[in-house]
mmCIF file of C-alpha atoms in Angstrom:
data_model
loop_
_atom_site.group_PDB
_atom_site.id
_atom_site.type_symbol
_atom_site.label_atom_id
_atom_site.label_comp_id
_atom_site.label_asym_id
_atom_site.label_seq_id
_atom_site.Cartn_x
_atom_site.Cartn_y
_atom_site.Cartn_z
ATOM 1 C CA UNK M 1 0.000 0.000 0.000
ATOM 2 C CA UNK M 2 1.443 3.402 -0.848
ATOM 3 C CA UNK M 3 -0.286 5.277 2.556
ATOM 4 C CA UNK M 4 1.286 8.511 1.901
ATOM 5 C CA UNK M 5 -1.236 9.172 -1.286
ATOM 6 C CA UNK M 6 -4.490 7.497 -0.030
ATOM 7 C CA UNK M 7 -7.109 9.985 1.881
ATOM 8 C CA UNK M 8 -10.425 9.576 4.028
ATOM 9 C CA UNK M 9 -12.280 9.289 0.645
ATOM 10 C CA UNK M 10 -11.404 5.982 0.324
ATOM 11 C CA UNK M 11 -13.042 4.691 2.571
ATOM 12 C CA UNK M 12 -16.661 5.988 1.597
ATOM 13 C CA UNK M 13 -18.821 7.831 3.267
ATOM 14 C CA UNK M 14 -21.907 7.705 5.594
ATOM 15 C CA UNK M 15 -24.501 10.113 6.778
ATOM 16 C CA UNK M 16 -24.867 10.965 11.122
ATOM 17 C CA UNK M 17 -28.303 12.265 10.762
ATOM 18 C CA UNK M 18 -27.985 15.243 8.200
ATOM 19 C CA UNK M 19 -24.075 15.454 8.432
ATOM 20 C CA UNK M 20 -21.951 13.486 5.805
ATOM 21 C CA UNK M 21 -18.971 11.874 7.325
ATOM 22 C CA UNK M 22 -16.161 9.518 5.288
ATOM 23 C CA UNK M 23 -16.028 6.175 7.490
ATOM 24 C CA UNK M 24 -12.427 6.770 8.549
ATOM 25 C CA UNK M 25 -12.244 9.471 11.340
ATOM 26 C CA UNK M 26 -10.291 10.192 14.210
ATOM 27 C CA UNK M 27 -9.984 9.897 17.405
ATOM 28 C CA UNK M 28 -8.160 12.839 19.943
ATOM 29 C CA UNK M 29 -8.161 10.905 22.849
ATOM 30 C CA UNK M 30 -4.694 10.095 22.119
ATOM 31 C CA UNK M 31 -3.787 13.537 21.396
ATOM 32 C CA UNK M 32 -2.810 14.382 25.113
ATOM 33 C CA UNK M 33 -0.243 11.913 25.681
ATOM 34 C CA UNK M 34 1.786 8.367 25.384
ATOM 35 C CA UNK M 35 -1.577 6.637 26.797
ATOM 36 C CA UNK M 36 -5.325 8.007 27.338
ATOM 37 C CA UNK M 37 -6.060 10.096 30.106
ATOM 38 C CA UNK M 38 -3.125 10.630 33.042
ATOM 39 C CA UNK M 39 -1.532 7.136 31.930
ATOM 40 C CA UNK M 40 1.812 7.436 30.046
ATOM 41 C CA UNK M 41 3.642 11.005 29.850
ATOM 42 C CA UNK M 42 2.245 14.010 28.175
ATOM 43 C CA UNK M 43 2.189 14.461 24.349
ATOM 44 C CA UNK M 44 4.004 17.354 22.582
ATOM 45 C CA UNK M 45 1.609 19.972 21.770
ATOM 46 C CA UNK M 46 2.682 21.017 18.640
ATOM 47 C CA UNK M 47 3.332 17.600 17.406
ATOM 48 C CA UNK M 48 -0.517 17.066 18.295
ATOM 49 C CA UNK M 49 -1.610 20.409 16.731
ATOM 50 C CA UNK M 50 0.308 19.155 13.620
ATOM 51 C CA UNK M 51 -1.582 15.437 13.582
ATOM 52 C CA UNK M 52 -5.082 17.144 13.972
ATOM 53 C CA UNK M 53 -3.820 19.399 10.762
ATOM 54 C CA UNK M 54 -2.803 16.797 8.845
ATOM 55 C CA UNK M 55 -5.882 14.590 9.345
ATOM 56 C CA UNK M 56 -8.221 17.598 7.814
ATOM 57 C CA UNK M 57 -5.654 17.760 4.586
ATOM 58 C CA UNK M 58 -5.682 13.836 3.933
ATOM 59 C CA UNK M 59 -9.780 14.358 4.362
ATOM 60 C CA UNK M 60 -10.901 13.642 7.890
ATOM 61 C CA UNK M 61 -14.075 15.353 8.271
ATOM 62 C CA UNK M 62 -15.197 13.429 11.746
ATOM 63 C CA UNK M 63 -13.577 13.788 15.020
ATOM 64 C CA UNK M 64 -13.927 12.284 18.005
ATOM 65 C CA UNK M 65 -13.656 13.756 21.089
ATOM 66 C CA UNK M 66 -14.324 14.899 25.127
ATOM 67 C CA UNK M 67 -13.336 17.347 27.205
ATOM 68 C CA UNK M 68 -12.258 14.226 29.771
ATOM 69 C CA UNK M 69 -10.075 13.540 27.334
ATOM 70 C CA UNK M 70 -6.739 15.227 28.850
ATOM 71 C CA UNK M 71 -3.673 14.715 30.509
ATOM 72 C CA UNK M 72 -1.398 16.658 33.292
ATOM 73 C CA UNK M 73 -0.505 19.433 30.303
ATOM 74 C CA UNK M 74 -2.604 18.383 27.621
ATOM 75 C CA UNK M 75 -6.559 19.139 26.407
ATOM 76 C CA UNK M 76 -7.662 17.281 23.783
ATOM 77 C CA UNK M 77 -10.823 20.140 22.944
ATOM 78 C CA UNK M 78 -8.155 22.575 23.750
ATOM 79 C CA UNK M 79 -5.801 21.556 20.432
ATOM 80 C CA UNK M 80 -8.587 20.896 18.517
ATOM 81 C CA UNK M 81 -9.795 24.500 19.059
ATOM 82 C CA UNK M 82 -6.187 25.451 18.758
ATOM 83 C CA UNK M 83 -5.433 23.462 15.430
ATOM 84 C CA UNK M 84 -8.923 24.004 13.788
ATOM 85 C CA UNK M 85 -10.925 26.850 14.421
ATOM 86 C CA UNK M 86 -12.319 28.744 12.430
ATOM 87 C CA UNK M 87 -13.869 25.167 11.941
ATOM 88 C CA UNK M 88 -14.974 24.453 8.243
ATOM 89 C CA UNK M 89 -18.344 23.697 7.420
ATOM 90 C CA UNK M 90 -17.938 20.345 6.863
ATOM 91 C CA UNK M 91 -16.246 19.129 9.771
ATOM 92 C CA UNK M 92 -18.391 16.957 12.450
ATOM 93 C CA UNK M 93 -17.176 17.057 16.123
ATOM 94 C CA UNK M 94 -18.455 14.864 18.360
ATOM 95 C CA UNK M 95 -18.180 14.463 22.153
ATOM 96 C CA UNK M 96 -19.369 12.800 24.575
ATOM 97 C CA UNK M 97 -20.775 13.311 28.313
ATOM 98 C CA UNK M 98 -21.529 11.527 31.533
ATOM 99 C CA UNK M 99 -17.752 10.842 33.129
ATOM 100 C CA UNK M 100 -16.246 13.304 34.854
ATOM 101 C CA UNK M 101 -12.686 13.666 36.152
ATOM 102 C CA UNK M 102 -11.360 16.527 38.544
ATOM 103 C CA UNK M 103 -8.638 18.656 37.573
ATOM 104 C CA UNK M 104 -6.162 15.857 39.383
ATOM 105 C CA UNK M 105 -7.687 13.720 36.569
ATOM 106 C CA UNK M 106 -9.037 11.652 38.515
ATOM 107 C CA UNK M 107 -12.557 9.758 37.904
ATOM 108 C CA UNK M 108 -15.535 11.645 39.959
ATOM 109 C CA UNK M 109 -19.049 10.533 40.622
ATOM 110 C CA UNK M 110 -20.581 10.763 37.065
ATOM 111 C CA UNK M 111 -22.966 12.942 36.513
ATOM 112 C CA UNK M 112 -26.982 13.141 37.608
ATOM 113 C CA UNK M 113 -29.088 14.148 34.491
ATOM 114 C CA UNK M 114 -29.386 17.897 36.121
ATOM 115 C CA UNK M 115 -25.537 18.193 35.625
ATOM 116 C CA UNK M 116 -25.729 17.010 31.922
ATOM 117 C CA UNK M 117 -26.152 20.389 30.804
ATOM 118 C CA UNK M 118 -22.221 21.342 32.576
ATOM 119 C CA UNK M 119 -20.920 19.085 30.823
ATOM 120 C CA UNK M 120 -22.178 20.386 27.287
ATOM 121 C CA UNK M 121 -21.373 23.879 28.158
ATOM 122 C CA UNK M 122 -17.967 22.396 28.670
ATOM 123 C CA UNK M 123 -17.356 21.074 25.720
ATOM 124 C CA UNK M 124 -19.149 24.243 23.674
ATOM 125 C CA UNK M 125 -16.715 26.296 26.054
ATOM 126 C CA UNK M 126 -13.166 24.338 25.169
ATOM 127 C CA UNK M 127 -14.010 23.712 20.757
ATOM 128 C CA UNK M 128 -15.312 27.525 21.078
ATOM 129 C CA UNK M 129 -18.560 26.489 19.791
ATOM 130 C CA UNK M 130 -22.155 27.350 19.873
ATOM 131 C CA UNK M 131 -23.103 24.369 19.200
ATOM 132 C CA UNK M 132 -22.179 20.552 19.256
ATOM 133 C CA UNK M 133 -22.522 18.350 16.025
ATOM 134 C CA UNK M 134 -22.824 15.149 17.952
ATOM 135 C CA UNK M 135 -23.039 14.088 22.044
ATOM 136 C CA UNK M 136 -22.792 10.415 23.582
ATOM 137 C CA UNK M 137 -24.313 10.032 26.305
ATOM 138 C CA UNK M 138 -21.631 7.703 27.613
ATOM 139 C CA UNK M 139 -23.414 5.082 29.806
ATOM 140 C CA UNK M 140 -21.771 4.551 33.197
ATOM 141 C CA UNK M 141 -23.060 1.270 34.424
ATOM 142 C CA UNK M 142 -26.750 2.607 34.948
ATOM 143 C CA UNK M 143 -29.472 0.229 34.353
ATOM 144 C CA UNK M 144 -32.139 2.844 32.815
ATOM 145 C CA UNK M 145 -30.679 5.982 30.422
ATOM 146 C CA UNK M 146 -34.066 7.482 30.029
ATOM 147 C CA UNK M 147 -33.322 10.544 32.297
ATOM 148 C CA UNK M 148 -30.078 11.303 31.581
ATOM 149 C CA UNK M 149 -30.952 10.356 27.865
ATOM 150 C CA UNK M 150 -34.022 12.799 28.116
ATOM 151 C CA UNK M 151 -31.460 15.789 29.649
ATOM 152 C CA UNK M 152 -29.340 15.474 26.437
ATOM 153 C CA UNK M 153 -32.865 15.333 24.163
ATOM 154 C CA UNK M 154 -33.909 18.848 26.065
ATOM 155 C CA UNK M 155 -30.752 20.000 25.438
ATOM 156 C CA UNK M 156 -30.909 19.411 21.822
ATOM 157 C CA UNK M 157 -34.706 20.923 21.414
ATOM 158 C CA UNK M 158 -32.855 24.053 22.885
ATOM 159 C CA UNK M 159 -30.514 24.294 19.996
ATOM 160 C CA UNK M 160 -27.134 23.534 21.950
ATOM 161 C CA UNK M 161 -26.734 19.946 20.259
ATOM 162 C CA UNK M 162 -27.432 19.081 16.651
ATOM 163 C CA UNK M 163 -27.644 15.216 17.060
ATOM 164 C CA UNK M 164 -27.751 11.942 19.690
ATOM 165 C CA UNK M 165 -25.751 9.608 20.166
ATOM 166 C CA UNK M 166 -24.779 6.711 22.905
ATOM 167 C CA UNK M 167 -22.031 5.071 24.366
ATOM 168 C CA UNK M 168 -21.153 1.861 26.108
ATOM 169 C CA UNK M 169 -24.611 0.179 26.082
ATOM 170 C CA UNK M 170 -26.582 -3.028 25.242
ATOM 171 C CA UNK M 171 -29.518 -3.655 23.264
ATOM 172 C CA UNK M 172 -32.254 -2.505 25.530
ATOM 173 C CA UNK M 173 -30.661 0.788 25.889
ATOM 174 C CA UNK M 174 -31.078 1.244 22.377
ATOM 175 C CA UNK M 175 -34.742 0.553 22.166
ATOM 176 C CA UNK M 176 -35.005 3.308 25.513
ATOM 177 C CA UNK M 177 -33.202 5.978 23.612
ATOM 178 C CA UNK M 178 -35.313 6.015 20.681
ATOM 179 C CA UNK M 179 -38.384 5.754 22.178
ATOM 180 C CA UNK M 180 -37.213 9.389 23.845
ATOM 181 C CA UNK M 181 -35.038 11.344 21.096
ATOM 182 C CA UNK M 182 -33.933 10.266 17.497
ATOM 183 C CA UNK M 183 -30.986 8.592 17.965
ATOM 184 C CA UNK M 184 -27.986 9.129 15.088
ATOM 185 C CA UNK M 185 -24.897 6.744 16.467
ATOM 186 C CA UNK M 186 -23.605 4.083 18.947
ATOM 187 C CA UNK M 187 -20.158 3.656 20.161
ATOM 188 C CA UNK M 188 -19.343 0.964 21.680
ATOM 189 C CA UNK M 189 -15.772 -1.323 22.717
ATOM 190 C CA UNK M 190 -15.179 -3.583 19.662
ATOM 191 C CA UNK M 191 -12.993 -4.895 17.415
ATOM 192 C CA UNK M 192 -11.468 -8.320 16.075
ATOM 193 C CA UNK M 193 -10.540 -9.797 19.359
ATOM 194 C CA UNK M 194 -13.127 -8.165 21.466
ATOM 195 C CA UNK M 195 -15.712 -10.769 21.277
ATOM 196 C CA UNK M 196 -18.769 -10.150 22.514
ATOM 197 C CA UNK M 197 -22.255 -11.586 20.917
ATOM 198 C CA UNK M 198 -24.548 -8.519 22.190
ATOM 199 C CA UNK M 199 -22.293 -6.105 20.883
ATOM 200 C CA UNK M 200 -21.865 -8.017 17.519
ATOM 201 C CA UNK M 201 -26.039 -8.073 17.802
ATOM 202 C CA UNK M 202 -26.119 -4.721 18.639
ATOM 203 C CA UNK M 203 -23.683 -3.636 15.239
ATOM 204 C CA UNK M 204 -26.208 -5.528 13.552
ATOM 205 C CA UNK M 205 -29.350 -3.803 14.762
ATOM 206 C CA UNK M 206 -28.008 -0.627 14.360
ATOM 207 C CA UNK M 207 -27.360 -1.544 10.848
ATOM 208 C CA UNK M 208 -31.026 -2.465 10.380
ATOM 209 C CA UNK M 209 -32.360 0.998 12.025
ATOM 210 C CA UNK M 210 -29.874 3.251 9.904
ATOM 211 C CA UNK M 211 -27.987 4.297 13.262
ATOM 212 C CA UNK M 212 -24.171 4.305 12.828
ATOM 213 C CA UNK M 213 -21.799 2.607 14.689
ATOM 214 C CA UNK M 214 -18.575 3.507 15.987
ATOM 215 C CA UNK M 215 -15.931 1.148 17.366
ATOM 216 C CA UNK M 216 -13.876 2.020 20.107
ATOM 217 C CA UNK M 217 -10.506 0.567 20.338
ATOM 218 C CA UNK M 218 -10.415 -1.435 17.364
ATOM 219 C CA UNK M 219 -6.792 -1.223 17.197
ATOM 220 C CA UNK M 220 -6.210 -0.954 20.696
ATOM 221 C CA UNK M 221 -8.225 -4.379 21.336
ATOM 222 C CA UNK M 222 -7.619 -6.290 24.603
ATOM 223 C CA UNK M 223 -4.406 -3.501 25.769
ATOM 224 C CA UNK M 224 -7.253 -0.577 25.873
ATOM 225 C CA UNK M 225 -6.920 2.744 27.104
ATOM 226 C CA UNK M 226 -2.881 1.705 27.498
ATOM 227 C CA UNK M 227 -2.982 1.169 23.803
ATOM 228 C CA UNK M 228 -2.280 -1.924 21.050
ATOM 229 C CA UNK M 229 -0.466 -4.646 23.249
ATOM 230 C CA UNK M 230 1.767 -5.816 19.929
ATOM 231 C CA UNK M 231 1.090 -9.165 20.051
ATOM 232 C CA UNK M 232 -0.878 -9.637 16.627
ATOM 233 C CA UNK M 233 -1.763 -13.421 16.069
ATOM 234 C CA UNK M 234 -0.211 -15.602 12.736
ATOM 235 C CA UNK M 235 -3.429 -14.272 10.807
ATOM 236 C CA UNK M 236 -3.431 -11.004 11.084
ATOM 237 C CA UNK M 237 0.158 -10.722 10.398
ATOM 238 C CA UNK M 238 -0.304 -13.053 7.447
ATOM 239 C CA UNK M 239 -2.679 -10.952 6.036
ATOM 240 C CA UNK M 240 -1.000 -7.810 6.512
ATOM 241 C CA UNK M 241 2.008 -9.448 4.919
ATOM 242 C CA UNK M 242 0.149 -10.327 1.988
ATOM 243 C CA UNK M 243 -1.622 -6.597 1.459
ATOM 244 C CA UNK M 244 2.212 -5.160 2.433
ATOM 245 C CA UNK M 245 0.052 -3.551 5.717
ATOM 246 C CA UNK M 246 0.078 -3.129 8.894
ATOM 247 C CA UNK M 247 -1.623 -5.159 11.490
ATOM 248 C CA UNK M 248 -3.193 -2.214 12.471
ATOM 249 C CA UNK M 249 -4.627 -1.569 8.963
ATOM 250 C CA UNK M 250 -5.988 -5.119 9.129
ATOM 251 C CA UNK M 251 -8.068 -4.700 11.784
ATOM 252 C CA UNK M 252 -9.638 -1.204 10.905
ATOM 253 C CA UNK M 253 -10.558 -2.956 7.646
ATOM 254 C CA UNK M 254 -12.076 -5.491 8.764
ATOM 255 C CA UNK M 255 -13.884 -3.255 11.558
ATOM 256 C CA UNK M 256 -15.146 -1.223 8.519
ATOM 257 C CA UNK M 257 -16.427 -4.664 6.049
ATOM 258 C CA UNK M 258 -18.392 -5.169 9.126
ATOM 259 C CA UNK M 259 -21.248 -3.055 7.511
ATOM 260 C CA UNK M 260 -21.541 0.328 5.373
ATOM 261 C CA UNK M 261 -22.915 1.676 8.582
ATOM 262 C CA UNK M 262 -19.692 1.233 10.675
ATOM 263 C CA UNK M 263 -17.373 4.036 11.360
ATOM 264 C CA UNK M 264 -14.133 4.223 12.102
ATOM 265 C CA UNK M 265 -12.144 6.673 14.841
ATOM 266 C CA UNK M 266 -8.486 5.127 15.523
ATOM 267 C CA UNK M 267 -6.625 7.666 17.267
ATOM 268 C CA UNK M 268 -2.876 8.265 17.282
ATOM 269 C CA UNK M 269 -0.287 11.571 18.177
ATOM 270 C CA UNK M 270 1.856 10.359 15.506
ATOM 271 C CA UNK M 271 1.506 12.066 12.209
ATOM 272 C CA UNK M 272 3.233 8.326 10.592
ATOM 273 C CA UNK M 273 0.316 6.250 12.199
ATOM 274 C CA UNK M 274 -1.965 8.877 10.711
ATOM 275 C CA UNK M 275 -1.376 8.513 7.147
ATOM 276 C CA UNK M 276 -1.177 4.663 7.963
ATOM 277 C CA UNK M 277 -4.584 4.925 9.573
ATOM 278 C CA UNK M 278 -6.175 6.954 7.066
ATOM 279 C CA UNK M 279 -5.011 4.243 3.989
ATOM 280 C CA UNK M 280 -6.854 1.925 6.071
ATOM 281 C CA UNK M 281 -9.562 2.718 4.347
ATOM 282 C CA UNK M 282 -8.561 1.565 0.722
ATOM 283 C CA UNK M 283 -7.660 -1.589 1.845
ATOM 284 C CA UNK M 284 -9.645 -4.450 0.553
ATOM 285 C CA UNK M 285 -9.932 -7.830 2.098
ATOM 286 C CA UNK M 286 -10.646 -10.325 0.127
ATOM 287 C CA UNK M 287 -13.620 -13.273 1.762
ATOM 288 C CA UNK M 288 -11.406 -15.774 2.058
ATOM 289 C CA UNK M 289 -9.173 -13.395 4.302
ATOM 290 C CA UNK M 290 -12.707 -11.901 5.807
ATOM 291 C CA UNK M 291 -13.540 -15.563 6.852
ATOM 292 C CA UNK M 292 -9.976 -16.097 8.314
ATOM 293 C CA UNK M 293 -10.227 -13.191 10.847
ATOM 294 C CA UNK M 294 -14.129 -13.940 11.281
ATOM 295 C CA UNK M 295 -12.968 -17.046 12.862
ATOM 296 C CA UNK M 296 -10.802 -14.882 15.364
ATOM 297 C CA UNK M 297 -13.421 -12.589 16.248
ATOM 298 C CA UNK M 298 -16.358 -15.296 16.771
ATOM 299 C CA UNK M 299 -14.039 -18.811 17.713
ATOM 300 C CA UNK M 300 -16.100 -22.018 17.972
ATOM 301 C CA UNK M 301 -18.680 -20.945 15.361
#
């Protein structure tokens, strides 16, 4: 694959709602530093600034975002405002609310419905905004969403969010949400070895309804928030050597054959894991290769 000349555009496009997005975005989670959050050391903010630049010229019209997404020296809103703004009229943010961290960055209480409207303002506050494109409500282990869920859908009949989305759920959430507020997108944990049959029922519902979904840590798998452990299996090496990719490629490829409605964030700070990223999205598996990797996603079927 020759990364350096391959953009977003390759890798088609889908529509949040009324907002047209190419399937390969990005994620600025790892923006602030070595890992997510306070984990690793702190990234260098010009280097970041430069990544977030970069991603617009090769065609990235879709980030992903939060403003609990920083480190000890780093905001991830903060360099997006800083890189981006004025923002172009074709570029979809999206954040998401619910966690909170203090200013130690350490995880608080997450919020009561009543505080969902902080957290908004936040976010409009740090992108310098008067609006937000697109808000998760990011689930935190409650059974019912319906109130917070109905905060965000207030929020968005008074003009401070454009669309809904959710994060971190199962099924019946889904069925909740959109019996409250249109609903546009669902991110959830997945990728090829993150098995998990709800979540692979859940991709497929969403499908059905028209709602996209949006992997998180699809590179990342099993190593999470610390990032891609490095320990790619005979397969997906095999087919990377065969495509002359990267593991990492592999897996946002097949994340993205997993349905026309399935889009893809992977988030880096290095402007070489960009482009590779972003070329992701020409690659073509072929079904024998699909079926290979299906097997390592879904063993025993």
């Amino acid at each position: 694959m020759t990364s350096e000349t391959i953009t977003a555009a390759a890798s088609g496009s889908w529509t949040l709602g009324d907002l047209p997005v190419r399937r390969i975005g990005f994620g600025a989670m790892r923006l602030t530093g070595s890992a997510a959050f306070h984990l690793g050391t702190p990234s260098d903010r010009d280097r970041s600034i430069a990544v977030l630049r970069r991603a617009i010229e090769l065609g990235v019209d879709h980030i992903d975002t939060a403003a609990f997404y920083f480190s000890s020296l780093r905001s991830a809103n903060e360099l997006i405002n800083s890189a981006l703004a004025p923002y172009a009229d074709d570029l979809v943010i999206a954040t998401k609310v619910g966690p909170f961290r203090d200013y130690s960055g350490e995880w608080g209480t997450s919020a009561r419905p009543d505080q969902l409207r902080a957290h908004v303002e936040e976010n409009l506050r740090q992108l310098g905004r008067d609006h937000l494109d697109l808000v998760y409500l990011r689930r935190m282990g409650q059974d019912s969403i319906a109130e917070h869920f109905g905060a965000l859908a207030e929020l968005r009949e008074a003009g401070l969010i454009r669309h809904l989305g959710l994060s971190s759920i199962g099924l019946r959430h889904l069925e909740e949400a959109q019996a409250i507020a249109p609903l546009v997108s669902v991110q959830n944990q997945y990728g090829l070895d993150s098995p998990n049959a709800e979540t692979d029922e859940l991709l497929r519902r969403c499908g059905e309804q028209g709602v996209a979904f949006v992997p998180f840590f699809a590179i990342a798998g099993k190593g999470g928030a610390q990032g891609p452990s490095g320990s790619d299996g005979d397969e997906v090496l095999a087919v990377a050597r065969a495509h002359g990719a990267t593991p990492a490629q592999v897996r946002l490829a097949w994340t993205l054959r997993q349905g026309p409605h399935v889009l893809a964030i992977p988030g880096t700070g290095s402007p070489d894991h960009l482009v590779e990223n972003v070329a992701a999205g020409a690659l073509r598996l072929t079904d024998d290769e699909m079926a290979r990797l299906d097997a390592l996603h879904r063993p025993g079927e």
